[in-house]
Amino acid sequence: MKIYNTLSGKKEEFVPIEEGKVKMYVCGPTVYNFIHIGNARPMVFFDTVRRYLEYRGYEVNFVSNYTDIDDKIIKAANDEKVDCSVISDRYIMECKRDAEGLNIREANTHPKATEEIPEMIEMIETLIKKGHAYAVEDGTVYFKTKSFKEYGKLSHKNLEELQEGHRRLLVAGDSKKDPLDFVLWKPKKDGEPGWESPWCSGRPGWHIECSCMAKKYLGTQIDIHGGGEDLVFPHHENEIAQSEAGNGVTFAKYWMHNAFLNIDNKKMSKSLGNFFTVRDISRKYDLNILRFFLLSAHYRSPVNFSDELMESAKSGWERINNAYIALQEYAGENSEISGEVIKKIEEIKVSFNNAMDNDFNTADAVASIFDLVRFINTALRSGLSSKSCETLKAALTKLCDVMGIRLILPDSELDGQIQELIDKRQAARKNKDFNEADRIRDELLEMGIVLKDTREGVKWSRV
RNA sequence: GGCGCCAUAGCCAAGCGGUAAGGCAAAGGUCUGCAACACCUCUAUCACCGGUUCGAUUCCGGUUGGCGCCUCCA
């Protein structure tokens, strides 16, 4: 299995620290609002990575945090005149609802920054003791960037370049000794929540949160650390500095970063008016479709979002689901499984695994699923044994499950009224009264019921 | 200014040294009262210019055009 490692800029063979086990940490959202579809990309992708690793037999310990204290949350809380926890708890709940719709499994642990403050203080103390951090008069604690020799190794920047960069890193009035230094702890301002610490009543800097939570729940050395590509610098670079300076060992072995989701090839932003939350999309599409769409491109390539592309994804997903439904409803003669079926499934599994082993090439993996779908549809036409049918269904279900793609069976619970209308239409069709038959079909459509006349009779499903 | 990424059919998207997977859309056909589903058929010399090579979409250099990070951000 090969994984592209941002650290080396290359695909590397994946070798876990401990055989058979994978420890992974993915930076979660800051919960000040509903998550947007850009947030959904890493969530869906890393959930898929986790599912695949488990499918390949690894025991995965997956940790993803919620940043539940930051400027935006404080602002939202002040606007609503409530406690920060009201805002963060609310959006954590909403985030979980969206995650469920996207078929994202709960992490083994979902730590919240505010519940890990003592550990953060302890880590900051260690950094000060080791000479990697210092406190200034107002109680702010900074990380001494230059004290960590390898700073820049993840984002492939060197300290000189950073200092000579166009942008000014030193904000006026800052009390840091070096413009490159970053905050570990900052004093609270009026109207802000604070926690007592040896330096002042205040709150942790963003970067220390992740270093701390990863250490507490996974240990000082982890296998995979993931997040959006915008986090490479400075967030992850700073995490490395803090963790490695503090713990004295290499922090994460593989750093994975997903590219952005754009709208009309532009970065999604509120000011451009092209900002969509996952909840917005859920009103128009089953979130399963959003997930399928997100998986149709490689995670390191930017992906463009649009209505047209979603429609295309919807049709594609339906093709897969239709094959699943057809298998479900197929009544084959009970006989031996065909050798051809076994061979095909083996072939598909090899191509699927190869795709995913190659730095999680989900687009290629989906192509393998379509390959299976075509085989199923063709086999179904020429007839197959019930055993073959079951085997194919199990294979399809398995692969879709690894991708987190939901397969949905139409409601089998027949509403009496619906059945009555269907019977009436069938009678009309028999009498060749097609006007009446179509009228009833339209009526059912209005009720959200779609009919299909197949060789095996009338099939219906909800829109 | 620094660092980096990308350019493949109408749209989306794999491949990354041996003459191009897959999906959507469109078209023709089979099936069907019609529709839907499904099946079959059909659509590309891979931005441009040089170089390396027996051979390049795949490697190197350049050009053009997009984009990202360097600042809160998935």
XYZ file of C-alpha atoms (C1' of nucleotides) in Angstrom:
537
model
C 0.000 0.000 0.000
C 1.385 3.343 -0.989
C 0.583 6.666 0.596
C 1.618 10.080 -0.625
C 3.436 11.717 2.234
C 3.489 15.532 2.272
C 6.643 15.284 4.363
C 8.676 13.683 1.572
C 6.558 14.799 -1.339
C 6.478 11.224 -2.564
C 4.403 8.114 -2.447
C 5.812 5.820 0.200
C 5.114 2.218 1.096
C 2.877 2.184 4.120
C 4.484 0.494 7.115
C 2.667 1.047 10.403
C 4.618 1.687 13.585
C 3.025 -1.328 15.185
C 2.225 -4.249 12.934
C -1.423 -4.618 12.129
C -2.390 -1.365 13.825
C -2.890 2.143 12.563
C -3.124 5.246 14.654
C -4.575 8.161 12.776
C -5.509 11.691 13.682
C -7.507 14.030 11.485
C -8.071 17.686 12.258
C -11.761 18.246 12.711
C -13.888 21.330 12.208
C -14.171 24.447 14.312
C -17.765 24.310 15.413
C -19.126 27.835 15.097
C -21.640 27.103 12.350
C -22.989 24.316 10.162
C -20.177 22.558 8.338
C -19.803 23.486 4.679
C -19.287 21.131 1.768
C -15.576 21.891 1.816
C -15.421 20.505 5.343
C -17.120 17.402 4.043
C -14.246 16.469 1.756
C -11.663 15.552 4.411
C -14.359 14.019 6.560
C -15.530 11.745 3.760
C -12.070 11.009 2.470
C -10.423 10.086 5.732
C -13.426 8.041 6.720
C -12.849 6.127 3.495
C -9.169 5.711 4.339
C -10.156 4.306 7.684
C -12.696 1.940 6.158
C -10.187 0.719 3.619
C -7.472 0.136 6.216
C -9.918 -1.899 8.252
C -10.983 -3.816 5.182
C -7.332 -4.663 4.678
C -7.192 -6.054 8.165
C -5.718 -3.219 10.178
C -6.998 -2.321 13.574
C -7.507 1.419 13.288
C -7.625 3.884 16.115
C -9.149 6.971 14.589
C -9.194 10.256 16.452
C -10.700 13.471 15.177
C -11.188 16.562 17.278
C -13.682 19.356 17.513
C -12.158 22.768 18.011
C -14.756 24.180 20.341
C -13.042 27.372 21.416
C -11.816 30.078 19.077
C -12.530 33.641 17.998
C -15.430 32.768 15.750
C -17.156 30.737 18.409
C -16.682 33.532 20.919
C -18.110 36.016 18.471
C -21.130 33.837 17.745
C -21.681 33.326 21.469
C -21.488 37.050 22.158
C -23.861 37.798 19.304
C -26.407 35.421 20.728
C -25.565 36.377 24.294
C -24.988 32.797 25.309
C -22.105 30.729 26.583
C -19.575 29.441 24.051
C -20.523 25.893 24.906
C -24.063 26.561 23.727
C -22.719 27.400 20.298
C -20.160 24.611 20.133
C -22.485 21.934 21.495
C -25.142 22.942 19.026
C -22.871 22.760 16.020
C -21.179 19.585 17.151
C -24.617 18.043 17.184
C -25.428 19.439 13.746
C -22.063 18.281 12.448
C -22.817 14.777 13.666
C -26.138 14.839 11.875
C -24.439 15.813 8.625
C -21.740 13.213 9.181
C -24.385 10.569 9.599
C -26.012 11.599 6.348
C -22.639 11.354 4.664
C -22.262 7.872 6.122
C -19.174 8.915 8.076
C -18.543 6.640 11.010
C -17.937 8.072 14.435
C -14.272 8.270 15.351
C -13.002 6.127 18.202
C -12.555 9.371 20.053
C -13.845 12.860 19.267
C -12.011 15.000 21.804
C -13.034 18.577 22.420
C -10.348 21.172 22.977
C -12.025 22.657 26.042
C -11.954 19.319 27.780
C -8.218 18.896 27.383
C -6.955 22.145 28.897
C -4.906 20.623 31.753
C -2.973 18.478 29.286
C -2.283 21.506 27.121
C -0.970 23.490 30.055
C 1.255 20.581 30.963
C 2.626 20.372 27.442
C 3.296 24.109 27.327
C 5.157 23.847 30.631
C 7.301 21.116 29.193
C 8.091 23.250 26.175
C 9.095 26.170 28.384
C 11.259 23.896 30.519
C 13.017 22.583 27.449
C 13.679 26.081 26.196
C 11.291 25.925 23.269
C 8.795 28.425 24.591
C 8.654 31.582 26.659
C 6.036 33.688 28.397
C 5.879 37.471 28.139
C 4.565 40.025 30.648
C 0.901 39.902 29.667
C 0.813 36.138 30.096
C 1.037 35.160 26.464
C 3.214 32.133 25.830
C 5.009 31.791 22.504
C 6.737 28.901 20.851
C 10.295 29.803 19.954
C 10.238 28.697 16.344
C 13.963 28.984 15.780
C 14.600 26.566 18.613
C 13.208 23.772 16.499
C 15.787 23.082 13.835
C 13.521 21.163 11.534
C 10.855 23.840 11.350
C 9.593 23.988 7.781
C 10.182 20.348 6.945
C 6.528 19.624 6.226
C 5.686 22.686 4.153
C 9.167 22.673 2.627
C 9.932 26.180 3.616
C 13.013 27.396 5.343
C 13.146 30.012 8.032
C 14.922 32.542 5.856
C 12.337 32.296 3.134
C 9.608 32.728 5.646
C 11.232 35.838 7.009
C 11.894 37.311 3.616
C 8.432 36.501 2.385
C 6.335 39.302 1.049
C 3.895 39.098 3.835
C 4.662 40.520 7.171
C 4.519 37.986 9.909
C 4.946 40.488 12.681
C 1.740 42.152 13.674
C 2.128 45.612 15.149
C 2.075 45.691 18.917
C 3.013 42.054 19.154
C 5.190 41.160 22.058
C 6.846 38.132 20.516
C 10.607 38.035 20.273
C 10.622 36.805 16.723
C 8.008 37.278 14.024
C 8.071 33.538 13.346
C 7.055 32.636 16.890
C 3.490 31.528 17.392
C 1.060 31.498 20.281
C 0.685 28.579 22.661
C -1.399 30.360 25.253
C -3.091 33.727 25.178
C -4.712 35.856 27.852
C -8.443 36.284 27.755
C -9.975 39.568 26.815
C -13.145 41.049 28.215
C -16.123 38.914 27.458
C -14.035 35.893 26.628
C -13.917 32.614 28.467
C -10.670 31.747 30.196
C -8.974 28.955 32.058
C -6.520 29.427 34.858
C -2.909 28.703 34.013
C 0.546 29.479 35.445
C 0.746 32.457 33.064
C -2.659 34.035 33.073
C -6.310 33.299 32.780
C -6.687 32.602 29.120
C -7.016 29.972 26.458
C -4.797 27.753 24.334
C -3.571 28.585 20.872
C -5.084 26.550 18.073
C -2.019 24.493 17.237
C -1.325 23.143 20.699
C -4.796 21.630 20.849
C -4.132 19.072 18.168
C -0.634 18.206 19.395
C -2.096 17.539 22.772
C -5.156 15.571 21.795
C -3.183 13.375 19.425
C -0.705 12.612 22.196
C -3.333 11.899 24.805
C -5.443 9.552 22.714
C -2.895 8.021 20.382
C 0.497 8.489 21.982
C 3.570 10.488 21.054
C 3.997 8.733 17.723
C 1.216 8.210 15.259
C 0.988 6.667 11.819
C -1.195 9.019 9.847
C -2.061 12.635 10.384
C -4.551 14.119 7.972
C -6.352 17.310 7.116
C -7.022 19.838 4.388
C -4.060 21.124 2.426
C -4.471 24.584 3.837
C -3.459 23.188 7.194
C 0.015 22.228 6.028
C 1.248 25.656 6.955
C 1.206 26.835 9.595
C -1.024 24.492 11.558
C 0.607 21.158 10.913
C 4.074 22.623 10.738
C 3.479 24.053 14.185
C 2.054 20.802 15.479
C 5.243 19.067 14.432
C 7.365 21.691 16.136
C 5.401 21.456 19.373
C 5.096 17.701 19.485
C 8.605 16.839 18.424
C 10.247 19.522 20.534
C 8.149 18.468 23.499
C 8.129 14.710 23.147
C 11.525 14.241 21.596
C 10.307 11.762 18.990
C 8.969 11.928 15.436
C 5.322 12.877 15.641
C 3.509 11.465 12.599
C 4.930 9.089 10.051
C 2.629 9.937 7.156
C 1.088 13.326 6.577
C -1.883 13.293 4.234
C -3.617 16.346 2.843
C -6.701 16.622 0.702
C -7.087 19.314 -1.934
C -9.916 21.806 -1.891
C -13.405 21.660 -3.169
C -14.092 24.635 -5.398
C -17.219 26.177 -6.765
C -16.897 27.250 -10.387
C -13.153 26.765 -10.026
C -13.062 29.343 -7.308
C -12.466 28.891 -3.673
C -15.718 28.773 -1.812
C -16.234 31.869 0.269
C -19.028 33.823 1.764
C -17.948 37.019 0.053
C -18.202 35.407 -3.378
C -21.653 34.172 -2.562
C -20.772 30.612 -3.497
C -20.875 29.208 -0.029
C -22.832 26.035 0.671
C -23.295 24.135 3.864
C -23.776 20.386 3.841
C -27.248 21.071 5.185
C -28.039 23.242 2.136
C -27.125 20.392 -0.169
C -29.050 17.849 1.867
C -32.252 19.656 0.999
C -31.753 18.839 -2.643
C -29.741 15.633 -2.632
C -29.366 12.622 -0.449
C -25.979 13.189 1.203
C -25.012 9.761 -0.005
C -24.795 11.369 -3.454
C -22.500 14.092 -2.125
C -20.227 11.422 -0.726
C -20.230 9.516 -3.995
C -19.457 12.736 -5.840
C -16.560 13.564 -3.521
C -15.072 10.129 -4.058
C -15.205 10.420 -7.842
C -11.980 12.415 -7.936
C -8.602 11.769 -6.396
C -8.267 13.414 -3.000
C -5.137 15.350 -3.913
C -6.773 17.009 -6.901
C -9.041 19.955 -6.500
C -12.625 19.036 -7.221
C -15.192 21.348 -8.668
C -18.689 21.401 -7.316
C -21.752 22.267 -9.345
C -25.346 21.278 -9.805
C -24.569 19.604 -13.089
C -21.846 17.503 -11.519
C -24.156 16.485 -8.712
C -26.784 15.385 -11.224
C -24.153 13.319 -12.960
C -23.120 11.775 -9.654
C -26.719 11.035 -8.877
C -27.202 9.159 -12.151
C -24.013 7.236 -11.550
C -25.010 6.220 -8.069
C -28.424 5.151 -9.317
C -26.795 2.875 -11.837
C -24.997 1.085 -9.031
C -28.054 0.998 -6.843
C -30.258 -0.310 -9.646
C -27.953 -3.280 -10.055
C -28.190 -3.901 -6.333
C -31.983 -3.763 -6.396
C -32.083 -6.051 -9.409
C -29.933 -8.592 -7.575
C -32.136 -8.315 -4.554
C -35.250 -9.019 -6.558
C -33.802 -11.680 -8.773
C -35.100 -15.165 -8.165
C -32.540 -17.542 -9.611
C -32.627 -21.276 -9.831
C -30.748 -22.791 -6.979
C -27.682 -24.336 -8.412
C -23.929 -24.194 -8.407
C -22.092 -20.920 -8.442
C -20.610 -20.234 -11.826
C -16.868 -20.253 -12.248
C -17.141 -17.168 -14.365
C -18.686 -15.277 -11.478
C -15.930 -16.302 -9.094
C -13.308 -15.310 -11.616
C -14.888 -11.929 -12.266
C -15.222 -11.094 -8.598
C -11.588 -11.981 -8.027
C -10.612 -9.781 -10.927
C -12.641 -6.858 -9.612
C -11.242 -7.218 -6.127
C -7.711 -7.124 -7.457
C -8.350 -3.966 -9.460
C -10.227 -2.363 -6.594
C -7.442 -3.129 -4.122
C -4.782 -1.981 -6.551
C -6.575 1.306 -6.978
C -6.923 1.893 -3.262
C -3.409 0.656 -2.528
C -2.181 3.346 -4.865
C -2.579 6.287 -2.531
C -6.318 5.734 -2.164
C -7.291 6.231 -5.759
C -11.002 6.322 -5.092
C -11.857 7.349 -8.656
C -10.279 4.167 -9.952
C -11.889 2.130 -7.202
C -15.293 3.450 -8.231
C -14.527 2.427 -11.813
C -14.002 -1.118 -10.509
C -17.410 -1.001 -8.920
C -18.936 0.081 -12.232
C -17.153 -2.795 -13.869
C -18.852 -5.141 -11.424
C -22.184 -3.443 -12.056
C -21.974 -3.995 -15.785
C -21.104 -7.638 -15.217
C -24.053 -8.036 -12.867
C -26.511 -6.430 -15.271
C -25.316 -8.580 -18.135
C -25.389 -11.732 -16.034
C -28.874 -10.903 -14.847
C -30.147 -10.768 -18.415
C -28.750 -14.140 -19.323
C -29.775 -15.684 -16.039
C -27.735 -16.895 -13.110
C -28.037 -19.201 -10.151
C -29.236 -17.957 -6.806
C -25.848 -18.808 -5.396
C -24.096 -16.683 -8.014
C -26.586 -13.941 -7.354
C -25.884 -13.973 -3.627
C -22.153 -13.983 -4.211
C -22.341 -11.020 -6.550
C -24.543 -9.148 -4.141
C -22.114 -9.762 -1.301
C -19.224 -8.512 -3.414
C -21.061 -5.373 -4.500
C -22.215 -4.636 -0.976
C -18.726 -5.111 0.388
C -17.007 -2.785 -2.054
C -19.634 -0.104 -1.630
C -19.341 -0.423 2.108
C -15.596 0.134 1.969
C -16.272 3.347 0.078
C -19.065 4.228 2.438
C -21.540 4.304 -0.425
C -25.006 3.402 0.773
C -27.119 0.983 -1.211
C -30.796 1.509 -0.680
C -33.644 -0.880 -1.262
C -36.998 0.573 -2.180
C -39.564 0.565 0.547
C -41.095 -2.862 0.587
C -43.881 -1.849 2.894
C -46.663 -1.269 0.467
C -48.978 1.480 1.332
C -52.483 0.124 0.751
C -53.483 3.108 -1.275
C -50.469 2.898 -3.493
C -50.979 -0.767 -4.163
C -54.583 -0.089 -5.015
C -53.578 2.519 -7.585
C -50.980 0.225 -9.069
C -53.566 -2.538 -9.416
C -55.970 -0.113 -11.021
C -53.327 0.952 -13.492
C -52.496 -2.640 -14.319
C -56.146 -3.269 -15.058
C -56.238 -0.212 -17.293
C -53.154 -1.402 -19.121
C -54.684 -4.764 -19.664
C -57.671 -3.055 -21.268
C -55.246 -0.970 -23.300
C -56.630 2.146 -21.686
C -53.224 3.796 -21.693
C -54.532 7.253 -21.038
C -55.933 6.095 -17.750
C -52.781 4.088 -17.022
C -50.573 7.112 -17.590
C -52.893 9.275 -15.585
C -52.511 6.970 -12.605
C -48.763 6.850 -13.090
C -48.649 10.641 -12.986
C -50.815 10.634 -9.927
C -48.421 8.312 -8.202
C -45.509 10.454 -9.304
C -47.148 13.395 -7.576
C -47.140 11.274 -4.451
C -43.424 10.676 -4.933
C -43.756 7.173 -6.330
C -41.951 6.145 -9.495
C -43.081 3.097 -11.424
C -41.066 0.773 -13.595
C -42.632 -1.901 -15.750
C -40.183 -4.753 -15.863
C -40.300 -8.307 -17.092
C -40.929 -9.377 -13.534
C -43.856 -7.024 -13.105
C -44.350 -3.502 -11.860
C -41.673 -2.130 -9.593
C -42.013 1.054 -7.642
C -39.762 3.255 -5.574
C -39.842 6.567 -3.876
C -38.259 9.499 -5.657
C 8.671 37.970 -4.074
C 9.160 32.632 -2.199
C 7.274 27.512 -2.395
C 4.053 24.139 -4.888
C 0.123 21.927 -7.951
C -2.699 21.209 -12.448
C -3.819 21.188 -18.032
C -6.698 13.951 -21.041
C -13.295 13.488 -25.406
C -19.590 17.919 -24.689
C -18.992 17.445 -19.015
C -16.433 14.756 -14.947
C -12.238 11.620 -14.358
C -8.210 7.391 -14.124
C -3.679 6.162 -16.438
C 2.010 8.426 -15.923
C 7.614 5.097 -21.066
C 5.043 0.675 -25.392
C 0.033 4.032 -29.506
C -5.824 6.048 -24.019
C -10.135 2.803 -17.675
C -14.745 4.299 -15.899
C -19.102 7.564 -15.200
C -22.582 11.360 -16.965
C -24.636 13.548 -21.352
C -25.747 12.972 -26.681
C -26.749 9.577 -31.012
C -28.274 4.787 -33.252
C -30.211 -0.057 -32.042
C -32.619 -4.225 -28.741
C -36.532 -4.553 -25.071
C -41.283 -1.887 -24.119
C -48.322 0.410 -25.323
C -45.323 4.732 -23.788
C -41.854 5.962 -20.098
C -38.132 4.166 -16.805
C -34.431 0.303 -16.034
C -31.055 -2.799 -18.659
C -28.053 -4.508 -22.848
C -25.323 -3.590 -27.623
C -22.894 0.130 -30.855
C -20.610 4.893 -31.297
C -17.271 9.751 -29.657
C -9.793 11.606 -27.992
C -3.305 10.838 -30.908
C -3.817 13.407 -24.042
C -2.715 22.701 -24.009
C 1.606 24.350 -27.207
C 7.029 24.192 -28.616
C 11.616 21.804 -28.201
C 14.755 17.640 -26.095
C 15.911 12.467 -24.264
C 14.410 7.514 -26.154
C 13.766 2.218 -30.771
C 9.224 4.371 -28.702
C 6.223 9.782 -24.534
C -0.091 11.504 -22.736
C 3.575 9.526 -19.415
C 10.744 11.782 -18.386
C 13.564 16.836 -19.049
C 13.457 22.187 -20.553
C 10.513 26.219 -22.155
C 5.694 28.782 -23.540
C 0.607 29.727 -22.546
C -3.514 29.152 -19.364
C -5.749 27.839 -14.498
C -5.092 27.209 -9.146
C -3.177 26.743 -4.071
C -0.066 28.007 0.257
C 3.021 31.853 2.474
C -2.994 35.294 6.887
C -8.526 32.657 10.200
C -9.813 28.679 6.722
C -11.064 21.609 5.114
